[in-house]
Short mmCIF file of C-alpha atoms and ligand atoms in Angstrom, two decimals:
data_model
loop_
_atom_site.label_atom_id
_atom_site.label_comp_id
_atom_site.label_asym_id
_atom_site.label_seq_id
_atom_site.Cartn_x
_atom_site.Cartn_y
_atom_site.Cartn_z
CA UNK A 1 18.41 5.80 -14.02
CA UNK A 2 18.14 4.81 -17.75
CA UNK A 3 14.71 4.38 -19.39
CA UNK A 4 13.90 0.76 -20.22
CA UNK A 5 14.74 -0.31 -23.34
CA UNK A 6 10.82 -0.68 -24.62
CA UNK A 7 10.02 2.46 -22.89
CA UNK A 8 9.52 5.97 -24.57
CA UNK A 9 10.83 9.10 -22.73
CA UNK A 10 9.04 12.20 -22.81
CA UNK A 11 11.01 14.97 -21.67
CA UNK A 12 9.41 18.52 -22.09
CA UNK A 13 12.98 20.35 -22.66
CA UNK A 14 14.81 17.41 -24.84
CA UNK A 15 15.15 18.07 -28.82
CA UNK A 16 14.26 14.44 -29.21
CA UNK A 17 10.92 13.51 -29.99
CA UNK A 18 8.50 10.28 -30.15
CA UNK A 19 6.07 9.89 -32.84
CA UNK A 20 4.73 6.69 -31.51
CA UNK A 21 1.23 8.19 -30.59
CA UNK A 22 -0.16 4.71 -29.90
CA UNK A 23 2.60 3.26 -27.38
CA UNK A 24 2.40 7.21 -25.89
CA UNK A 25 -0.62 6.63 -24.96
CA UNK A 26 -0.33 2.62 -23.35
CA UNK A 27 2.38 4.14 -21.75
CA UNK A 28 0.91 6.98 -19.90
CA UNK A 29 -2.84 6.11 -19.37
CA UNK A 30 -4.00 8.70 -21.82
CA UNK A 31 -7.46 8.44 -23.42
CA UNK A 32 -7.89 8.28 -27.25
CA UNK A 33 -9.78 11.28 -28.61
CA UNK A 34 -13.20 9.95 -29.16
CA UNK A 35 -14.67 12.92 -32.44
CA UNK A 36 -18.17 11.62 -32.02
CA UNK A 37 -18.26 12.75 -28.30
CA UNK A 38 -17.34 16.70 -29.55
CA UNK A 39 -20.28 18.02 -30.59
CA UNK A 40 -18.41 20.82 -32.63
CA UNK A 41 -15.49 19.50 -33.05
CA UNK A 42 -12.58 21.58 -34.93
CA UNK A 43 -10.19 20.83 -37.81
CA UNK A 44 -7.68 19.54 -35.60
CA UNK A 45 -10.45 17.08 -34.00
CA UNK A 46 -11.48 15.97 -36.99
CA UNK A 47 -7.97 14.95 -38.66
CA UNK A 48 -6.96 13.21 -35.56
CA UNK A 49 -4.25 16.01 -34.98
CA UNK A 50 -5.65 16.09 -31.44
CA UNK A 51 -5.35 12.68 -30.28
CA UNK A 52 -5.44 12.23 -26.74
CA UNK A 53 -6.81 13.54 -23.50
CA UNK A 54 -6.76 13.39 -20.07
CA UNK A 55 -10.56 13.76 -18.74
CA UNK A 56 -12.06 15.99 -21.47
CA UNK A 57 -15.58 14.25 -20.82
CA UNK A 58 -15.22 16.50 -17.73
CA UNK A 59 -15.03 19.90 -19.43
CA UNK A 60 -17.32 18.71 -22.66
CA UNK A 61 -20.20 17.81 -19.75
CA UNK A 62 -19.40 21.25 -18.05
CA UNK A 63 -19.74 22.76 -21.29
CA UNK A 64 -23.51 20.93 -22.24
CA UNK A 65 -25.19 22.08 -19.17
CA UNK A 66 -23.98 25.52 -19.15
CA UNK A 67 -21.66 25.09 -15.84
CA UNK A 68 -18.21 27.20 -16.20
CA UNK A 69 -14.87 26.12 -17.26
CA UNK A 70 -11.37 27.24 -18.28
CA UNK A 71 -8.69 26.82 -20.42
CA UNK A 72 -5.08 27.63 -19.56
CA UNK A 73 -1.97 27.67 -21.69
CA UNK A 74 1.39 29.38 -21.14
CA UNK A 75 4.06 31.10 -22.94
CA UNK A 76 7.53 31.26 -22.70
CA UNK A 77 8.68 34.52 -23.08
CA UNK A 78 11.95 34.21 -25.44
CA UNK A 79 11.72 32.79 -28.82
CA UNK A 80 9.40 33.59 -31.53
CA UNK A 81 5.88 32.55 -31.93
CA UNK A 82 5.55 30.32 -34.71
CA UNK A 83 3.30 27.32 -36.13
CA UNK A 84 3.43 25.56 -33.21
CA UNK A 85 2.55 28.13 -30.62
CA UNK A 86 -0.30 28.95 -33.06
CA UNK A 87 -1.80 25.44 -33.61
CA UNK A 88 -2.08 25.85 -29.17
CA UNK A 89 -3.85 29.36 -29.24
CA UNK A 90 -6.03 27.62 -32.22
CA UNK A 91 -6.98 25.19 -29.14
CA UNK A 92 -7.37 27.74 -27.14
CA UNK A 93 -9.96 30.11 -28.94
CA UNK A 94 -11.99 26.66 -30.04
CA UNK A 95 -12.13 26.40 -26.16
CA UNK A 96 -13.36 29.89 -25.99
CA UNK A 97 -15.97 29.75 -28.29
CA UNK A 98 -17.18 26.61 -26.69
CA UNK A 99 -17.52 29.16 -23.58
CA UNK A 100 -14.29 28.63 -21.68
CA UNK A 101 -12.27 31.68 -19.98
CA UNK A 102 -8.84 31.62 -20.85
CA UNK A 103 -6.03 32.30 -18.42
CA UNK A 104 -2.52 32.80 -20.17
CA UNK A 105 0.52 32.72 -18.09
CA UNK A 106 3.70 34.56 -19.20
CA UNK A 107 6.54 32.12 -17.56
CA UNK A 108 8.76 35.31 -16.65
CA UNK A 109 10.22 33.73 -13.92
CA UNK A 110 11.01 30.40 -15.70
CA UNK A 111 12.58 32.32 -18.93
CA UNK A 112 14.44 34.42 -15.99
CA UNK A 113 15.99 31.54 -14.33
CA UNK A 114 16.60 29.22 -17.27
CA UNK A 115 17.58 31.32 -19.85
CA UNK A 116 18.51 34.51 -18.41
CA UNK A 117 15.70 36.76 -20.07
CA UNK A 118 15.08 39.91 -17.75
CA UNK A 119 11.39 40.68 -16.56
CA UNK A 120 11.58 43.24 -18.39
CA UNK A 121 12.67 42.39 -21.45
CA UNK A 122 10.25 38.86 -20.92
CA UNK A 123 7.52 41.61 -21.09
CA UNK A 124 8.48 42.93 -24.14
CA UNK A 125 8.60 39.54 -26.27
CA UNK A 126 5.00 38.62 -24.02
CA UNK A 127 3.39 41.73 -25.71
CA UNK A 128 5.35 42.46 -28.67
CA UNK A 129 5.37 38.21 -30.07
CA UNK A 130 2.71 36.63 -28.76
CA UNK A 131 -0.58 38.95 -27.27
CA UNK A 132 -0.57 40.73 -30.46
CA UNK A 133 -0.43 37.58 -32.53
CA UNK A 134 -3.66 36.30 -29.93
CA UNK A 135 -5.15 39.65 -30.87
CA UNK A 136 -4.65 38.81 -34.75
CA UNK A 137 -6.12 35.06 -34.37
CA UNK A 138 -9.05 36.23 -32.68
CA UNK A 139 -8.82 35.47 -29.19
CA UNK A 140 -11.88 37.21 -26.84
CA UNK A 141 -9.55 40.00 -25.15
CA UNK A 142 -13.05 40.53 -22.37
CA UNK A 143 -12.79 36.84 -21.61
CA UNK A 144 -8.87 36.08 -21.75
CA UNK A 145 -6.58 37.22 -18.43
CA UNK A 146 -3.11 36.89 -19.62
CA UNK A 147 -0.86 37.59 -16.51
CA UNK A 148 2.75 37.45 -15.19
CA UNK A 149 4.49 34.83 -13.07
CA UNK A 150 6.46 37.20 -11.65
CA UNK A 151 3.48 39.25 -10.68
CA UNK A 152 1.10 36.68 -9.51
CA UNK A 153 2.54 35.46 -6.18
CA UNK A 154 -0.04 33.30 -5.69
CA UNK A 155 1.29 30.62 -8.41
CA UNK A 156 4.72 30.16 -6.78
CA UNK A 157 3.10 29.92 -3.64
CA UNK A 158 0.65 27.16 -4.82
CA UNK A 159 4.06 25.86 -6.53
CA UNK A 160 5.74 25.97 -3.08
CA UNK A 161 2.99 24.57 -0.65
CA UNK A 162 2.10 21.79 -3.46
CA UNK A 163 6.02 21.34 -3.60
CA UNK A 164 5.46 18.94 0.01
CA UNK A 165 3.62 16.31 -1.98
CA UNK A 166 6.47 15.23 -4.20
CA UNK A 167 9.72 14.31 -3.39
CA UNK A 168 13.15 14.17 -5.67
CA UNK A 169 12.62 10.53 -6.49
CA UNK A 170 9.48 11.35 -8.19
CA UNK A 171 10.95 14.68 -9.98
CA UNK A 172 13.29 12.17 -11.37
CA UNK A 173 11.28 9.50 -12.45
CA UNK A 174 8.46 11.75 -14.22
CA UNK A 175 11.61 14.39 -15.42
CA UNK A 176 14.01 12.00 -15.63
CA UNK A 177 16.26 14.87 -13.08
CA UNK A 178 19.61 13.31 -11.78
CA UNK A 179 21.97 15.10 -8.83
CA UNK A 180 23.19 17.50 -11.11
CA UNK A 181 19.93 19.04 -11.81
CA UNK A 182 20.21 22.93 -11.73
CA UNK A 183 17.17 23.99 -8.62
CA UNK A 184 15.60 26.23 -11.40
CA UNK A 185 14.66 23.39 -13.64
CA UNK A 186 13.33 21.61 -10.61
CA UNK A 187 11.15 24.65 -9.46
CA UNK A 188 9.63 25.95 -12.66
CA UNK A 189 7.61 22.53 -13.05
CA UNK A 190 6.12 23.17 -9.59
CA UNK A 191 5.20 27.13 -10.65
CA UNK A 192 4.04 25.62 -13.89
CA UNK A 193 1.63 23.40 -11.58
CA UNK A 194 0.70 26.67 -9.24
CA UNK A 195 -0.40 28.21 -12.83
CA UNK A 196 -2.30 25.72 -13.93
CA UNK A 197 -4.45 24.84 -10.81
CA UNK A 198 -4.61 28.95 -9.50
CA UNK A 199 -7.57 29.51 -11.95
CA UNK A 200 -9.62 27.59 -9.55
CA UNK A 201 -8.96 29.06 -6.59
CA UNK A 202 -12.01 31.30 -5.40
CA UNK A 203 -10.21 34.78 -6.36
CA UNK A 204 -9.51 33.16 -9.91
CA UNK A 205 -12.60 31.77 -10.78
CA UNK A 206 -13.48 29.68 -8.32
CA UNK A 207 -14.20 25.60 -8.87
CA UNK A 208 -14.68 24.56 -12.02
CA UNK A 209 -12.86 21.82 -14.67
CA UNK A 210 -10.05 23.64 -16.04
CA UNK A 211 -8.21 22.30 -19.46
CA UNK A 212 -4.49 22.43 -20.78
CA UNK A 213 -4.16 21.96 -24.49
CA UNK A 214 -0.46 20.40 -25.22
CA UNK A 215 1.87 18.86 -26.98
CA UNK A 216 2.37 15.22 -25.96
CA UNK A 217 5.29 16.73 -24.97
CA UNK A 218 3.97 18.67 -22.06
CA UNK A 219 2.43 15.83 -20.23
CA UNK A 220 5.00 15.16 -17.62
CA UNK A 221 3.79 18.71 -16.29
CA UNK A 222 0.35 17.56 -16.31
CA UNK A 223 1.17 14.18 -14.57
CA UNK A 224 2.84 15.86 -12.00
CA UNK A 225 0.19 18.35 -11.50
CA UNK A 226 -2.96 16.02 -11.69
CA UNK A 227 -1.02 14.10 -8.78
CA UNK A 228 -0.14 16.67 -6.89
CA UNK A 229 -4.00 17.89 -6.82
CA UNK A 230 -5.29 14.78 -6.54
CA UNK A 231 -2.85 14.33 -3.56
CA UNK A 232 -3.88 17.30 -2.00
CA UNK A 233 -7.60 16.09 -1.89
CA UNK A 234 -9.75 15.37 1.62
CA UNK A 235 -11.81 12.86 -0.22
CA UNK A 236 -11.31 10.83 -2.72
CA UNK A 237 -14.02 8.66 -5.19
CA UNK A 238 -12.95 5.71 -6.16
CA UNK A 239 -15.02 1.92 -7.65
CA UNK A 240 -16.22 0.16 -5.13
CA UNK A 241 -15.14 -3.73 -4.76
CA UNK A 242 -18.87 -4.31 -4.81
CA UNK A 243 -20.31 -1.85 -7.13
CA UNK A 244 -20.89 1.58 -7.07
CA UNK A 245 -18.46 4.16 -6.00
CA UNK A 246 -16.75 4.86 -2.66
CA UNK A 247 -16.10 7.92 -0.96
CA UNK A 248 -12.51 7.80 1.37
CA UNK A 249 -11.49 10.59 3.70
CA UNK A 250 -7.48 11.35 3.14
CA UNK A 251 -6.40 11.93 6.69
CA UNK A 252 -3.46 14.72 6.32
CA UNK A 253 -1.34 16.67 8.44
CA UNK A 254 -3.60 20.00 8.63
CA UNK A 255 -7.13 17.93 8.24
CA UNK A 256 -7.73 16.10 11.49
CA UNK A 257 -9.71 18.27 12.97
CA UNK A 258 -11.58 19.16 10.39
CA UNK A 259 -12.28 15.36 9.79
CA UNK A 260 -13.54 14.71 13.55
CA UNK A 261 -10.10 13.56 15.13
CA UNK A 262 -9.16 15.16 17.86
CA UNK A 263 -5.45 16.49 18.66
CA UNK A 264 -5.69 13.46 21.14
CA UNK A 265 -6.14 11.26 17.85
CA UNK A 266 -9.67 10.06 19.04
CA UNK A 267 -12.65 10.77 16.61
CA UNK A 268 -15.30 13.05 17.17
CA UNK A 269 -18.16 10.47 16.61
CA UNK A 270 -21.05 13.33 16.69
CA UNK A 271 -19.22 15.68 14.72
CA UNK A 272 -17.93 13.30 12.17
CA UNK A 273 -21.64 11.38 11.98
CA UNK A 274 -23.01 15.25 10.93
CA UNK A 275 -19.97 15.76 8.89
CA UNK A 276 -21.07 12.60 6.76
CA UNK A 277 -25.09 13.40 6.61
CA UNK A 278 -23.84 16.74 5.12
CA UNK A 279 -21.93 14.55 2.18
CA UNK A 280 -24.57 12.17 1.57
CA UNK A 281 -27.11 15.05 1.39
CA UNK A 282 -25.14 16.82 -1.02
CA UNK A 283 -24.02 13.86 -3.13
CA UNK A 284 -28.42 13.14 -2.81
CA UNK A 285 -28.88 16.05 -4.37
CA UNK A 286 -27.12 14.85 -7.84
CA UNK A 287 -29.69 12.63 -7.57
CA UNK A 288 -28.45 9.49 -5.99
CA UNK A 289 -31.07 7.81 -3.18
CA UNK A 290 -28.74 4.71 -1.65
CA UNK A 291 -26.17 5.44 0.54
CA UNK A 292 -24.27 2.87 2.44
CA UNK A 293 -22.40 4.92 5.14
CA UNK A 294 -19.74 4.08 7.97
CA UNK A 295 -18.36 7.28 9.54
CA UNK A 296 -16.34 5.30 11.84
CA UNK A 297 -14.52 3.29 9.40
CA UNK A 298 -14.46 6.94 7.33
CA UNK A 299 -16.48 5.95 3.83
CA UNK A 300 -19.57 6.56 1.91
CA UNK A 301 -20.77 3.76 -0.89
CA UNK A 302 -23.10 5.04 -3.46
CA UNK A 303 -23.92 1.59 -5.02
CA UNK A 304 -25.90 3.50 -7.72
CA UNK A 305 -23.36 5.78 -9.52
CA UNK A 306 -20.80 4.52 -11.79
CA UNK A 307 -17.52 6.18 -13.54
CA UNK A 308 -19.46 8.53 -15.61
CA UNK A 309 -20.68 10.00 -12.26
CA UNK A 310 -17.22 10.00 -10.55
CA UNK A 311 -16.43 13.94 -11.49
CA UNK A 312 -19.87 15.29 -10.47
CA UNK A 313 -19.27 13.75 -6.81
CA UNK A 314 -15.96 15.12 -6.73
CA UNK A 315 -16.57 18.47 -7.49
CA UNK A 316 -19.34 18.30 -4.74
CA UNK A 317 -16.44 17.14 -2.62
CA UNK A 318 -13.94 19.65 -3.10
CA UNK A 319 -16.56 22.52 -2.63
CA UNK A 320 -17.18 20.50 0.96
CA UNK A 321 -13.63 20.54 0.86
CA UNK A 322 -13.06 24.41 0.66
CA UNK A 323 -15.68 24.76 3.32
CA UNK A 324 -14.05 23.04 6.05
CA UNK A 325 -11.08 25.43 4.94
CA UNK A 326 -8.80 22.94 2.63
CA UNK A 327 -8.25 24.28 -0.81
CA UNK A 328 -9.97 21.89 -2.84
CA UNK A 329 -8.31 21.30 -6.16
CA UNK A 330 -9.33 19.59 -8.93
CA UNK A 331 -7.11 17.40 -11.23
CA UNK A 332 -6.69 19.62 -14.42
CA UNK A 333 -8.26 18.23 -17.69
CA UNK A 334 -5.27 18.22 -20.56
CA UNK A 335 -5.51 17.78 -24.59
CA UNK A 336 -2.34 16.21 -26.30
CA UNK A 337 -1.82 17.12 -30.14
CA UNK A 338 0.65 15.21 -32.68
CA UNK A 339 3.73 17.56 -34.14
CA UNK A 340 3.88 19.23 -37.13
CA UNK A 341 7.26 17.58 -38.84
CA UNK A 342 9.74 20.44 -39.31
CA UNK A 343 10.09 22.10 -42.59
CA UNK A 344 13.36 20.37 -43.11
CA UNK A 345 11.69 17.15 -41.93
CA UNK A 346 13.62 17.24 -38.49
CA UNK A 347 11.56 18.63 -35.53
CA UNK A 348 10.58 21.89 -35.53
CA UNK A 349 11.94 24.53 -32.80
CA UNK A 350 12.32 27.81 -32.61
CA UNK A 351 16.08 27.83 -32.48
CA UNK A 352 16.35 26.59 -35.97
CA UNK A 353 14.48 29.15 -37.68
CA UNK A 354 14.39 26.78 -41.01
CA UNK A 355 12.49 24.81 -39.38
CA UNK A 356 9.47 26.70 -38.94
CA UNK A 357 7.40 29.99 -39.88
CA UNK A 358 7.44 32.53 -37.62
CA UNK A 359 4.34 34.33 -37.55
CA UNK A 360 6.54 37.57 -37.55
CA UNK A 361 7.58 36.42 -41.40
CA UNK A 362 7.30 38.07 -44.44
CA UNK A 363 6.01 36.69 -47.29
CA UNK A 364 9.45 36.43 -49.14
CA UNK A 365 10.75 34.64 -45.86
CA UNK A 366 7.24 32.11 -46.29
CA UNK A 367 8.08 31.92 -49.71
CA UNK A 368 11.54 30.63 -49.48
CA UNK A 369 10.58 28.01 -46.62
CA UNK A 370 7.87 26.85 -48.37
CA UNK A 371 9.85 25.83 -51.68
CA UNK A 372 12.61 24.52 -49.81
CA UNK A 373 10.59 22.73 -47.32
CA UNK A 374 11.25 18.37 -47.26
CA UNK A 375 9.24 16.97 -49.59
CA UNK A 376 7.25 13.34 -50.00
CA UNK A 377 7.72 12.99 -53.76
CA UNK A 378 10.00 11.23 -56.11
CA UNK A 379 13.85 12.07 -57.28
CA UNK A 380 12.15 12.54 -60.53
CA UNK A 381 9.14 13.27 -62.49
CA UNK A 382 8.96 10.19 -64.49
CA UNK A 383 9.08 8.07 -61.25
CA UNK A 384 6.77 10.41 -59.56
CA UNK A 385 4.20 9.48 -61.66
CA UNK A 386 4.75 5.96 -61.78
CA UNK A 387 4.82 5.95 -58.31
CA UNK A 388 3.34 8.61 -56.76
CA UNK A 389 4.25 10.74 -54.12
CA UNK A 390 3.68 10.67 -50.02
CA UNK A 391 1.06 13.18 -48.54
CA UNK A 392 2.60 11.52 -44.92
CA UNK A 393 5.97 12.58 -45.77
CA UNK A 394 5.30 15.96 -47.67
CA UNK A 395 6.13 18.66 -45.54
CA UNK A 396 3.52 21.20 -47.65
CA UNK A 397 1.02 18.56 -47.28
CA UNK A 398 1.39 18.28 -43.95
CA UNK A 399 1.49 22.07 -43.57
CA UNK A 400 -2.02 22.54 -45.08
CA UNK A 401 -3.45 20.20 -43.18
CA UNK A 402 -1.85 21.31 -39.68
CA UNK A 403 -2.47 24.78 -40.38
CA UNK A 404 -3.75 26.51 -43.87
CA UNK A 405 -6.60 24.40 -45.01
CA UNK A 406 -9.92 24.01 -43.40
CA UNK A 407 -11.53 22.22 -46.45
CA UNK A 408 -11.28 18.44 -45.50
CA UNK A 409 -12.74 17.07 -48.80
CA UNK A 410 -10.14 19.24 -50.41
CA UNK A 411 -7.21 17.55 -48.47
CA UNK A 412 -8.69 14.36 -48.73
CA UNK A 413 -8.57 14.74 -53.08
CA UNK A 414 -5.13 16.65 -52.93
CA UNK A 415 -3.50 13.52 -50.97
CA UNK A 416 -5.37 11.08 -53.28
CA UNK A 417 -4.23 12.91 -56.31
CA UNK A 418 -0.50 12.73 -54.95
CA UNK A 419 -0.50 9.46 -54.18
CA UNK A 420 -1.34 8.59 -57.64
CA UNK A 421 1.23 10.93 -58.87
CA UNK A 422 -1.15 13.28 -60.68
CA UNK A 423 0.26 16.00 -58.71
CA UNK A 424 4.13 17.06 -58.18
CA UNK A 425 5.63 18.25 -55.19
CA UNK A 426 6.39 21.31 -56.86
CA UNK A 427 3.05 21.87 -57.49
CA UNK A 428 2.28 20.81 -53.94
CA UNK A 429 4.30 23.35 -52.39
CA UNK A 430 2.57 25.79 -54.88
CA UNK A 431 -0.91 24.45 -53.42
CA UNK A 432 0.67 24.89 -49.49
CA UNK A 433 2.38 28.16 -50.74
CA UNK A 434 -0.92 30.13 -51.82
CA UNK A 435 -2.85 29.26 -49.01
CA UNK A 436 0.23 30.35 -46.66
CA UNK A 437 0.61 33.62 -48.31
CA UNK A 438 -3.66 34.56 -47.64
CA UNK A 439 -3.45 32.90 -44.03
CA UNK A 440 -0.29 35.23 -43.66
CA UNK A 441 -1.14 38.42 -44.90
CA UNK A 442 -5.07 37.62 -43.43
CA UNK A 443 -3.29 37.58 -40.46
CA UNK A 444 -0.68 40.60 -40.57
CA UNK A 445 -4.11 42.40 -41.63
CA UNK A 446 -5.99 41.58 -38.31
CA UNK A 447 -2.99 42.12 -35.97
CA UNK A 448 -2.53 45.68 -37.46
CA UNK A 449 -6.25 46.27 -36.91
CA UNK A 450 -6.59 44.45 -33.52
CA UNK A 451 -3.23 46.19 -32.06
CA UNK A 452 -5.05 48.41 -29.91
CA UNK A 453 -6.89 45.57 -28.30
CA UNK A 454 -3.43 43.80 -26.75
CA UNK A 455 -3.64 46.08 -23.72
CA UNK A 456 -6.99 44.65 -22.68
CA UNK A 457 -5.96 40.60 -22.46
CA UNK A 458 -3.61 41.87 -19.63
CA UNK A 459 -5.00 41.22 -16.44
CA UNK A 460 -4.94 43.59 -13.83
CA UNK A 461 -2.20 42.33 -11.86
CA UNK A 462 -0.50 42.55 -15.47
CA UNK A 463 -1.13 45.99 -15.83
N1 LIG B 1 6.55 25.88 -19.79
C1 LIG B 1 5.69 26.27 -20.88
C2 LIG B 1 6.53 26.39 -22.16
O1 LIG B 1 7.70 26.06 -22.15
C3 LIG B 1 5.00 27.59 -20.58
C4 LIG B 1 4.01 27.52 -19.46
C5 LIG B 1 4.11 28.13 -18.26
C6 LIG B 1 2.76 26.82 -19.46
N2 LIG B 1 3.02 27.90 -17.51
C7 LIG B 1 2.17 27.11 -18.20
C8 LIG B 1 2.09 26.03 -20.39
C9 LIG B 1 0.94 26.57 -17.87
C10 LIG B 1 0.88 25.47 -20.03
C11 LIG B 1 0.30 25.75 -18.78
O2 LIG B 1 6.04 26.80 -23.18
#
């Protein structure tokens, strides 16, 4: 099936890659970052670098009253971390200090079946390229659980039960899959969702809003995950024709009972009327009085609440949920953040190493990448000053902004100054080039002195 014409793809494995934040967001129903509603919001907040969300007004009103919440990210296990990898950890530890606990999953088992890389050797790169580079940036090791796929049964499992409420057709449409589809590719997406819904489960954590920093590239994982919980759910919350919200009961295969039907299909009216004073007692107790309730028909109107309300119901329902022995998962909470362009103005990936930095790099290596890196100015000197030069289109721009300088009002004079073709791009690279070098050998300094500490992120099924 070919994408419409008007219609952008995102595929999480292609090399291609949309830029059109705006129709990305249209497209997929994804929220526009609103800054105003982060009360400590981060460089990448502030510069619109972190665009979009999927129900981050969840985890920001966890985080104001104190209640817990996670964040979750992943690794894949064969490349080299670089800029981009960083720019998610940066996400993550922002998280952190906001109070999140931070699971990390090493996808062993995806790099095993896709790309051949053994267990062990995936453990090696885990450690070796990325912990000790979390180490270096600062990540928490007491409240950070990095852990294996391979070691953590529990996320295929989740990946395989989870695996009923999706079908090929949908695989297709959100992956864009056809019949020749290798089985691996069509698995790892459902142990990627088994990752990033396990830190709820009770031995994990228990109930609480967890959220996925990403690339807009990652959202087809999230789509497919956020259905899959929400699929999974007893009771749903949804507006009310009249006002108000409504709570549904989602009659499933292993629910009946639990739901007051019978295994003669006939409703339990006593045990479903208590079922339904227990809900409207708990939902009460958020502080709503009016309840219009119909166990027969199987809902609960709260004419009182409104959207804003919506999540605090819901998590009340899912821990009623968990009692009556369902597992009660909540739709993750995801972050979307624009790319960094390449440094040779193409996308940047880890198997062109031009186009990125490495965080294993020396400074010779950042040197040379940095001078040769695309560049938003003019063929010549004379014209660059007539004309000035493009901070949009300036890869060592860009690169300060994305990653080496925190100073906004310093940003916000360099790209005014190369507009107006005061500075060169030469001496814009030199700009990019000495903040590079301190973030670089800042960081080579803290990952020597933070070494010992990579041992302690593991988990202890990672152990
Ligand atoms: N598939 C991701 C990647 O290619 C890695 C990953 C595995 C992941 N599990 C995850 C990312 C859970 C986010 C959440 O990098």
């Amino acid at each position: 099936m070919s994408p419409l014409a008007d219609e952008v793809r995102i595929d999480p494995w292609s090399s291609a890659q949309s830029t059109d934040y705006s129709r990305i967001i249209d497209q997929f129903g994804l929220q526009a970052v609103d800054v105003s509603a982060i009360s400590n919001p981060s460089m990448h907040h502030r510069r619109g670098i972190v665009f979009a969300h999927r129900d981050l007004d969840v985890v920001l009103a966890a985080q104001s009253r104190g209640l817990p919440f996670g964040v979750m990210t992943g690794l894949m296990p064969s490349g080299r971390m670089h800029l981009g990898h960083k720019m998610v950890i940066d996400q993550v530890r922002w998280f952190q200090q906001q109070g999140a606990d931070v699971s990390i999953a090493v996808a062993d088992l995806e790099s095993n079946a896709t790309r051949g890389v053994s267990l062990s050797e995936a453990r090696k790169v885990a450690l070796e390229e990325y912990v000790s580079n979390y180490a270096a940036m600062g990540l928490d090791p007491e409240r950070t659980q990095v852990y294996f796929q391979s070691r953590r049964s529990v996320t295929q499992k989740l990946g395989f039960t989870l695996g009923k409420r999706t079908n090929l057709s949908e695989m297709e449409a959100i992956y864009g899959f056809s019949g020749d589809t290798n089985l691996a590719h069509v698995q790892a997406p459902l142990v990627q969702a088994g990752d990033i819904l396990h830190p709820q489960l009770d031995e994990y954590g228990g109930l609480r809003p967890i959220v996925v920093p990403v690339g807009v590239d990652q959202d087809p994982h999230l789509r497919l995950t956020r259905g899959l919980a929400s699929k999974s759910n007893w009771f749903n919350v949804s507006p009310a024709k009249n006002g108000g919200l409504v709570i549904g009961l989602s009659l499933q295969d292993d629910n009946a009972a639990a739901l007051g039907i019978g295994a003669d299909g006939r409703m339990d009216r006593e045990y479903r009327k208590s079922l339904f004073e227990r809900i409207c007692a708990e939902v009460k107790e958020l502080g709503f009085a009016d309840f219009i309730s119909n166990p027969k028909h199987g809902s609960i109107q709260v004419p009182s609440a409104t959207t804003s309300d919506r999540a605090s119901i819901r998590m009340r329902l899912l821990a009623i949920e968990r009692s009556l022995g369902g597992i009660g998962l909540l739709q993750p909470s995801s972050t979307y953040h624009r790319f960094a362009v390449g440094l040779t103005g193409g996308k940047m990936s880890s198997s062109q190493p031009k186009s990125t930095i490495f965080l294993s790099d020396d400074e010779a290596t950042l040197e040379k990448k940095i001078k040769r890196a695309f560049s938003g100015g003019q063929a010549t000197v004379e014209e660059h000053r007539r004309l000035g030069g493009d901070p949009e289109m300036d890869v060592a721009y860009q690169y300060m902004m994305f990653f080496f300088e925190d100073d906004d009002d310093f940003l916000e004079q360099t790209a005014a100054s190369y507009r107006s073709g005061e500075i060169l791009a030469g001496e814009m690279k030199q700009l990019c080039l000495e903040r590079a070098t301190e973030w670089l050998s800042n960081h080579n300094e803290m990952k020597a002195q933070n070494a010992h500490l990579v041992d302690e992120f593991l988990a202890h099924d990672a152990r």
